[in-house]
CSV table of C-alpha atoms in Angstrom, one decimal:
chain,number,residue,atom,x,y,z
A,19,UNK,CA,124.2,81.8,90.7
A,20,UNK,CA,120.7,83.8,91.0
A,21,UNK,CA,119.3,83.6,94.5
A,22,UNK,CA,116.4,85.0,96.1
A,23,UNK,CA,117.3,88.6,97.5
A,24,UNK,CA,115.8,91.5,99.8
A,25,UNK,CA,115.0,94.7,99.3
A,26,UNK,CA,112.8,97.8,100.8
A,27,UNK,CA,109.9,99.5,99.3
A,28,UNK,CA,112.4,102.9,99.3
A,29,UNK,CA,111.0,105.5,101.7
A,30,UNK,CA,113.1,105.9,104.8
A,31,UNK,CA,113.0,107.8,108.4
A,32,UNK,CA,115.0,110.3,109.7
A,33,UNK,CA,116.0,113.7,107.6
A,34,UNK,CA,120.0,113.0,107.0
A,35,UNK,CA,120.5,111.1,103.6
A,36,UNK,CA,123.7,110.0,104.3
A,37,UNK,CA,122.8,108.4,107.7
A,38,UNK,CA,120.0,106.4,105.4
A,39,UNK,CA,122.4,105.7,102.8
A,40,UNK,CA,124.8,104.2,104.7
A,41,UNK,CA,122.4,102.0,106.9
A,42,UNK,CA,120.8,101.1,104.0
A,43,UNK,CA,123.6,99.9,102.2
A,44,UNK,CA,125.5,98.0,104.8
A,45,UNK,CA,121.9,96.1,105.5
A,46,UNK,CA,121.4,95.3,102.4
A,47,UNK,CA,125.4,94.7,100.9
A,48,UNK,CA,125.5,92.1,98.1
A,49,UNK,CA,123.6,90.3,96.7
A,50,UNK,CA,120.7,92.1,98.4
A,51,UNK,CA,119.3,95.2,96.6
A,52,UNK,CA,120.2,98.7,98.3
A,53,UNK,CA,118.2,101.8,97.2
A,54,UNK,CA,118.5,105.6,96.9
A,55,UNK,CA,115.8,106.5,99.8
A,56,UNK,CA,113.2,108.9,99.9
A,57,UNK,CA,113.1,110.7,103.3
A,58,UNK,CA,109.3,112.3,103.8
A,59,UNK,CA,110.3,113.6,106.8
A,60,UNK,CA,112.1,116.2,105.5
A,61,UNK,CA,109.1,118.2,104.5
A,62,UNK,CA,107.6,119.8,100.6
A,63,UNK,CA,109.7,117.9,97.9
A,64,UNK,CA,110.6,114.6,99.7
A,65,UNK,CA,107.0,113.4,99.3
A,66,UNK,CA,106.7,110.6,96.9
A,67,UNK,CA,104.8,113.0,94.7
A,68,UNK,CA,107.0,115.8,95.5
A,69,UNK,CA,109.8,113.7,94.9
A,70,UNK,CA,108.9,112.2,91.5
A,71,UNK,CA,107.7,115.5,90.6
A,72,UNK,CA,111.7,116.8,90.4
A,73,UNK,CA,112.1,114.1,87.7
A,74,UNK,CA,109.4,116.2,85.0
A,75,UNK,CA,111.3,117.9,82.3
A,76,UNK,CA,109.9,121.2,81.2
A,77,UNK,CA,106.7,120.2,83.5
A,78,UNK,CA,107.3,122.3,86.6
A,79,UNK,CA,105.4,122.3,89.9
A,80,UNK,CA,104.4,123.8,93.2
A,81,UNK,CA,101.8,123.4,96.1
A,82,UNK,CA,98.3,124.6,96.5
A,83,UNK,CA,96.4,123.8,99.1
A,84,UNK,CA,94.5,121.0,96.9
A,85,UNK,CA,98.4,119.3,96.5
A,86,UNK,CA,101.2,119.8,94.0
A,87,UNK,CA,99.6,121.5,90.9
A,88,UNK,CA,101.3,122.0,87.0
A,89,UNK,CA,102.6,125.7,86.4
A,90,UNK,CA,104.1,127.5,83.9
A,91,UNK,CA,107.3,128.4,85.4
A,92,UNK,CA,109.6,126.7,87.9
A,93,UNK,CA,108.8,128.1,91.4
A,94,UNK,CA,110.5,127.5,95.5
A,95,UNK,CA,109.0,124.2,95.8
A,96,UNK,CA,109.7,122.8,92.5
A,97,UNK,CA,113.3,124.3,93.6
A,98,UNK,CA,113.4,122.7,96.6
A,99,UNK,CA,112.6,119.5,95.2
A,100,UNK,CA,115.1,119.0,92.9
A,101,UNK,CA,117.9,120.7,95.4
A,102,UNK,CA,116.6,117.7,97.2
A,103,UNK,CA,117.2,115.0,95.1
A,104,UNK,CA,120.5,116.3,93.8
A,105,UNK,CA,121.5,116.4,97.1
A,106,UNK,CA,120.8,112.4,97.7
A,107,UNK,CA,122.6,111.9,94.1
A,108,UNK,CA,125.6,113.5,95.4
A,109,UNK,CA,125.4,112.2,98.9
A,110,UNK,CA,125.3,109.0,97.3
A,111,UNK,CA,128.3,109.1,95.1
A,112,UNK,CA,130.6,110.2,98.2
A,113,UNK,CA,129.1,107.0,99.8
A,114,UNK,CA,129.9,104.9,97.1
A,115,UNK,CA,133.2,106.2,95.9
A,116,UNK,CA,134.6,105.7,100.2
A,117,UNK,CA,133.2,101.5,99.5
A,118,UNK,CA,136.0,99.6,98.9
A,119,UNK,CA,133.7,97.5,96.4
A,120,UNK,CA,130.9,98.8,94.8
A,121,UNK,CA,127.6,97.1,95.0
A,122,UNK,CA,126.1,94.8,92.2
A,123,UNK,CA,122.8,96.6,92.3
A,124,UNK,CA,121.0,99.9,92.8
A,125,UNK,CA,116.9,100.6,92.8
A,126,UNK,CA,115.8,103.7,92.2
A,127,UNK,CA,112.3,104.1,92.7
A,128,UNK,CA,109.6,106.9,91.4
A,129,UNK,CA,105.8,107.2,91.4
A,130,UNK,CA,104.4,105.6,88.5
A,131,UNK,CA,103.0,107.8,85.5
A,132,UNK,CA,98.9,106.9,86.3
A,133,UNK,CA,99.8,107.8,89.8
A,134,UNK,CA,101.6,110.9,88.9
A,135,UNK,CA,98.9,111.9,86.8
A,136,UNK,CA,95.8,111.4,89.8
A,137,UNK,CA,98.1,113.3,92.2
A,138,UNK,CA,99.1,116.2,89.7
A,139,UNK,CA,96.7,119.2,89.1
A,140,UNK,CA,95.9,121.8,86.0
A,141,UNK,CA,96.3,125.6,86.7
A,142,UNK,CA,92.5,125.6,86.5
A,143,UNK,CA,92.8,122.6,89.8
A,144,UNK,CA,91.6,119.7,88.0
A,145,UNK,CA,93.4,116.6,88.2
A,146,UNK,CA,95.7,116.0,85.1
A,147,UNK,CA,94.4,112.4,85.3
A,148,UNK,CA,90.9,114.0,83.5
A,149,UNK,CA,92.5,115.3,80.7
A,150,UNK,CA,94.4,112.5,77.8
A,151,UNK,CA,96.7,115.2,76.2
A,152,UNK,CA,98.5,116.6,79.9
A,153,UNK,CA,98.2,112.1,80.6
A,154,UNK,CA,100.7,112.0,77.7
A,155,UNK,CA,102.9,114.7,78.7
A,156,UNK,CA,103.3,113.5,82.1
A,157,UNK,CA,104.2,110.2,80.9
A,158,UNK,CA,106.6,111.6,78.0
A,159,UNK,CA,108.3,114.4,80.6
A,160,UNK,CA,108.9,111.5,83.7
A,161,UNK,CA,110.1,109.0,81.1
A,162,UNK,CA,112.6,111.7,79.8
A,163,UNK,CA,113.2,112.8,83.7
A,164,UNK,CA,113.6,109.6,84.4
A,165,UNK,CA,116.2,108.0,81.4
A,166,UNK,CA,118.2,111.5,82.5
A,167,UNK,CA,118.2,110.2,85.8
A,168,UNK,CA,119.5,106.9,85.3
A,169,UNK,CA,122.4,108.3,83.5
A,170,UNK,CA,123.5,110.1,86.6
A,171,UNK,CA,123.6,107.8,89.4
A,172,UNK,CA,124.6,104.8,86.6
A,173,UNK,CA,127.7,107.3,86.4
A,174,UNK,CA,128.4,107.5,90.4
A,175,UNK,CA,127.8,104.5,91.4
A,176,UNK,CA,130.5,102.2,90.0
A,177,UNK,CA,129.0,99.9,87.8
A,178,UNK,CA,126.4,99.1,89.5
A,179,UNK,CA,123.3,97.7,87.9
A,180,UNK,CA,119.9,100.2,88.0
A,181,UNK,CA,116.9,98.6,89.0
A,182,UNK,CA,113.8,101.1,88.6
A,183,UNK,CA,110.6,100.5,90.3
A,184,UNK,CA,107.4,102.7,89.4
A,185,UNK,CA,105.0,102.9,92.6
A,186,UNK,CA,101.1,102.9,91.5
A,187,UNK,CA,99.3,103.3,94.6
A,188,UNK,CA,96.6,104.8,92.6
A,189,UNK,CA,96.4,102.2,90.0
A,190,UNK,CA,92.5,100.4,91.0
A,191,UNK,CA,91.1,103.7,90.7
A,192,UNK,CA,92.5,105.0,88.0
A,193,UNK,CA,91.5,101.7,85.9
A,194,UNK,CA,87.8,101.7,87.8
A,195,UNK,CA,87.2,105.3,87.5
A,196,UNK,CA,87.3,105.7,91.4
A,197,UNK,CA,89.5,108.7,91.2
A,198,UNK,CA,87.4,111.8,92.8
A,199,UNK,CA,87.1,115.1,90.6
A,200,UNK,CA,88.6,118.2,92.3
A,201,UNK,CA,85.6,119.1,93.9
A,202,UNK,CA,85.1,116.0,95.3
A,203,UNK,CA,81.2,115.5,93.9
A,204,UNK,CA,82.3,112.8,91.2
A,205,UNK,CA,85.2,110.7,90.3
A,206,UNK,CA,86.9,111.3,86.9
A,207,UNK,CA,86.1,108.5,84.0
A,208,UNK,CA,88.3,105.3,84.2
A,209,UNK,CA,91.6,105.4,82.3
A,210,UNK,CA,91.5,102.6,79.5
A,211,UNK,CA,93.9,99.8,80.0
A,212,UNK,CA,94.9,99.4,76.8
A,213,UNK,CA,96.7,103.1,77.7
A,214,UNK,CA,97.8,102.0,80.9
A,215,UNK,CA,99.4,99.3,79.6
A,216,UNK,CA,101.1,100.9,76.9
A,217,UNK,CA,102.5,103.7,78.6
A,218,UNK,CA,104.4,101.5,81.3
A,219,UNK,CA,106.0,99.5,78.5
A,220,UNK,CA,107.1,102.9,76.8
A,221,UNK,CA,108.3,103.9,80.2
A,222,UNK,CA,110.2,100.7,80.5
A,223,UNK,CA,111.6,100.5,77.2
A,224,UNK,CA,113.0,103.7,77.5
A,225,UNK,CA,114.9,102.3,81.3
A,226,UNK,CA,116.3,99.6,79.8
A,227,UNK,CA,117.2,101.8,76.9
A,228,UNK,CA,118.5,104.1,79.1
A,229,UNK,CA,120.3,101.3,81.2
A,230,UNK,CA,118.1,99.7,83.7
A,231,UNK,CA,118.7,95.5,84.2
A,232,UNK,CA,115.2,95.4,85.6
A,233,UNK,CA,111.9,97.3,85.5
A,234,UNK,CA,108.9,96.3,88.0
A,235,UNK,CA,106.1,97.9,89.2
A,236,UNK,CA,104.7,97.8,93.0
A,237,UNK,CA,101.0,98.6,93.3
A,238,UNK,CA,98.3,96.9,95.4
A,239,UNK,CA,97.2,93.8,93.9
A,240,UNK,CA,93.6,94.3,93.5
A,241,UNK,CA,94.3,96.9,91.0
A,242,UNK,CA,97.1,95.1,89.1
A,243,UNK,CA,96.2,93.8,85.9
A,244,UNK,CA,98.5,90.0,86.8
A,245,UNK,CA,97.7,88.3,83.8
A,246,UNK,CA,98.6,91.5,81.3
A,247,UNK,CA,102.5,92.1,82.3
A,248,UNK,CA,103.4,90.9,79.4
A,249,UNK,CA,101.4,94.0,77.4
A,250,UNK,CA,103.0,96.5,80.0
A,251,UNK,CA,106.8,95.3,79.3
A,252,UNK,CA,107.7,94.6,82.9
A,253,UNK,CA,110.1,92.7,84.6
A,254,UNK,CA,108.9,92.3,88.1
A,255,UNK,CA,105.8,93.0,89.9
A,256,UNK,CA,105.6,94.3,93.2
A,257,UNK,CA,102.7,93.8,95.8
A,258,UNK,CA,102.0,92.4,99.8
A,259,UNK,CA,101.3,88.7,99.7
A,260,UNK,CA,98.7,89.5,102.6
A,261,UNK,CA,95.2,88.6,101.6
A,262,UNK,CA,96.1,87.5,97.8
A,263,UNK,CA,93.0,85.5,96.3
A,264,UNK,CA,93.8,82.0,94.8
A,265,UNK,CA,92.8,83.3,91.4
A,266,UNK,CA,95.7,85.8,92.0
A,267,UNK,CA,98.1,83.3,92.7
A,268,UNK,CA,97.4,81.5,90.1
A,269,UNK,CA,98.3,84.8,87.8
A,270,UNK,CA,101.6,85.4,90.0
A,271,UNK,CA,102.6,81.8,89.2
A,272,UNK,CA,102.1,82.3,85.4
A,273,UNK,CA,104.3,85.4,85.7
A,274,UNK,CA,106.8,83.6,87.3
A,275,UNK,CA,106.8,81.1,84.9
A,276,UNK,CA,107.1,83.3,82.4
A,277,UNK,CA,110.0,85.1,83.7
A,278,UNK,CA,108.8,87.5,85.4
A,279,UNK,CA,110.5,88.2,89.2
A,280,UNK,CA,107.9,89.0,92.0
A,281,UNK,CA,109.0,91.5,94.5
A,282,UNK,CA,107.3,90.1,97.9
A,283,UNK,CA,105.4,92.2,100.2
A,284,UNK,CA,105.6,90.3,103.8
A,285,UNK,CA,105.2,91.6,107.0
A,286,UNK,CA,107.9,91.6,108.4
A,287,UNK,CA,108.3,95.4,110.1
A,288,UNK,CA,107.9,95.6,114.2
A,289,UNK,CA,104.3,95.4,115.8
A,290,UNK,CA,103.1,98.0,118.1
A,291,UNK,CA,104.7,96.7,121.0
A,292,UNK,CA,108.1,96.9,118.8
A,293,UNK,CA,108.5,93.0,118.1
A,294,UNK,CA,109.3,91.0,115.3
A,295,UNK,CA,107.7,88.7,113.0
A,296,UNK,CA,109.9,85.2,113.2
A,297,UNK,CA,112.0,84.5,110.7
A,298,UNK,CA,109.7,81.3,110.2
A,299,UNK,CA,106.6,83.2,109.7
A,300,UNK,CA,108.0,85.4,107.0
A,301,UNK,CA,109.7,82.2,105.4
A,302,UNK,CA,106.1,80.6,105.8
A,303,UNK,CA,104.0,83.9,104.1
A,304,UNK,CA,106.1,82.8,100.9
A,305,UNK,CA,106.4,78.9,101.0
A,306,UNK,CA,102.3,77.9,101.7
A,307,UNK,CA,101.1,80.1,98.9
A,308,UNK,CA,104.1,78.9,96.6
A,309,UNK,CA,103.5,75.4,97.0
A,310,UNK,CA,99.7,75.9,97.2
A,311,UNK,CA,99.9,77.0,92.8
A,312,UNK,CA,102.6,74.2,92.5
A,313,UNK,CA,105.5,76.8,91.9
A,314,UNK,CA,109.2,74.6,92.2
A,315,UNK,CA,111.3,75.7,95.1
A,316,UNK,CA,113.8,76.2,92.4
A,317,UNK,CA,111.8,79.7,91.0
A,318,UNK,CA,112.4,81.4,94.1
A,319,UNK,CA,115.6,82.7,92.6
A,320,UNK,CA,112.9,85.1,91.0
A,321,UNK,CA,111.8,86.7,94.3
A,322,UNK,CA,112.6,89.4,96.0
A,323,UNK,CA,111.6,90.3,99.2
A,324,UNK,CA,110.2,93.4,100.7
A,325,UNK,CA,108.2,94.8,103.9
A,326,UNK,CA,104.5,94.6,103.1
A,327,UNK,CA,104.1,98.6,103.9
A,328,UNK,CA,106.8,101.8,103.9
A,329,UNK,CA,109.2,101.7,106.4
A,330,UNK,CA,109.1,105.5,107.1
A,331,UNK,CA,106.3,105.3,109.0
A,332,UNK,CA,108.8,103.5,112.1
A,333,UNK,CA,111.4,104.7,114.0
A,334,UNK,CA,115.2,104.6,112.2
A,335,UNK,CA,115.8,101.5,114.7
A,336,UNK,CA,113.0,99.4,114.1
A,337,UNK,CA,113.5,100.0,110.1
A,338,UNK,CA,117.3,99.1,110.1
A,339,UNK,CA,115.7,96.1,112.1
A,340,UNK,CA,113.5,95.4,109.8
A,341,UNK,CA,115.8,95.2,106.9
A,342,UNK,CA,118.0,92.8,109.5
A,343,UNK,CA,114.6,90.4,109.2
A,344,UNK,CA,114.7,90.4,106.0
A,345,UNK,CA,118.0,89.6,105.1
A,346,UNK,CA,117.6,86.6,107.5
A,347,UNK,CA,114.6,85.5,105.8
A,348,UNK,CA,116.0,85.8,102.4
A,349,UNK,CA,119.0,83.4,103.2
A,350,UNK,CA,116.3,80.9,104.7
A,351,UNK,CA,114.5,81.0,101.9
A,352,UNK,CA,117.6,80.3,99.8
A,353,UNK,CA,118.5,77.4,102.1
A,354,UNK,CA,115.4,76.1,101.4
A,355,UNK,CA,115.8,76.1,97.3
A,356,UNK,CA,118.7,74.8,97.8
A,357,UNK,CA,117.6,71.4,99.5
């Protein structure tokens, strides 16, 4: 039976990916969704950009002072990248292969294409988001990167299902044109959404092609086209329930309708004295919106949820506690549906 289920955004504290790996896993063990983390600590290369950047195929990288920039031939920090992530991939598998059962899900998570494009500069340091033809190839290279990708963890990690989730932190501006030019004097010319649209579904198509049970994407809600998920071929969308307009609810509830699973941001990581939110009040952040749009209790099989912001940014402790809340949440929520 489907039940609501929690999960994490995907980058982690700390610098061991095994110690994350295993915290992660035996906080969220079945039917919870475990990840592969991203550890940003650990310097050039586990950046989200950095990171996603050792997915390109035949689109190597390295750093400039401006950020990571597109360059003919593969260099030490396009190295270093990829050594990184191979590394997780293997850690991974000798995590997996010591469980006595493996897990029913895995979420791999990567910066979205738009994003990827606004973060990425030419050789000549303007940003690949200004020009269409290197928009395609970065779409066309982290979709191959990326298909190549699921084929190698799918094959560690014991028949476990792949759930992919693009981040597009980027996403308002690149569809309002907010997106400043290298020199910083102007902002680059809005990317249609028409193209936005299309190149997620051609970047989901080719997951589930590739494998993937489930493709969302996890962007701020402002710049999140709601009512057009249908257009980008998603599964689930991704985005923190604090501050959503009633128009936007409204848009989430004909998703949900639809389908479509919404992956819950709620704020449920430790306050600056170190406490946390109550289990009530994260149950609460879900259930008054919900019943405000006149969503059944039964649909909350179709939520996942997450922390509202990265969990990297606390201390290993409070994000392993964090997870803990969310868990606990997740099973009242369930209680709840259930009656």
């Amino acid at each position: 039976m489907s039940q609501l289920v929690a999960t994490a955004l995907g980058s982690w504290p700390g610098t061991d990916p095994a110690e994350a790996i295993r915290v992660i896993r035996g906080e969220l063990g079945s039917p919870h969704l475990p990840f592969l983390p991203q550890l940003p600590d650990r310097g050039v290369g586990a950046d989200a950009v950095g990171r996603t950047a050792a997915l390109l195929v035949e689109l190597p990288v390295d750093v400039q002072p401006h950020g990571w920039r597109l360059v003919p031939r593969p260099g030490q920090d396009y190295r270093r990248a990829v050594s990184m992530l191979s590394t997780d991939v293997n850690t991974l598998a000798d995590i997996i292969g010591a469980e006595e059962t493996a897990g029913g899900q895995l979420k791999l998570q990567l910066r979205g294409p738009w994003s990827m494009a606004a973060n990425l500069h030419l050789h000549h340091g303007e940003r690949a988001l200004s020009d269409a033809g290197a928009r395609r190839e970065i779409l066309e290279s982290l979709t191959a990167g990326l298909v190549a990708h699921i084929g190698k963890v799918a094959e560690v990690s014991r028949g476990a299902d792949i759930v992919i989730q693009f981040d597009e932190p980027e996403i308002e501006r690149v569809l309002n044109g907010g997106i400043p030019t290298a020199s910083g004097y102007r902002t680059l010319r809005a990317v249609p959404e028409q193209e936005v649209l299309s190149g997620w579904r051609f970047a989901a198509e080719a997951a589930r092609g590739a494998g993937a049970v489930e493709v969302a994407v996890s962007a701020p809600a402002a710049g999140l086209p709601l009512e057009k998920l249908d257009e980008a071929g998603l599964d689930a969308v991704g985005l923190s329930l604090d501050g959503l307009s009633p128009r936007q609810w409204e848009d989430i509830a004909a998703a949900v309708e639809s389908g479509r699973k919404l992956w819950a941001g709620v704020a449920a990581t430790p306050d600056a004295g170190g406490t946390l939110p109550e289990v009530s009040a994260l149950v609460e952040e879900v259930l008054a919106p919900w019943g405000r749009v006149g969503l059944p209790l039964q649909q909350l099989q179709q939520v996942r949820l997450t922390p509202s912001s990265a969990l990297s940014r606390h201390a290993p402790r409070d994000a392993k506690r964090a997870l803990t809340r969310l868990t606990q949440a997740a099973d009242a929520l369930n209680q709840t549906a259930a009656g």
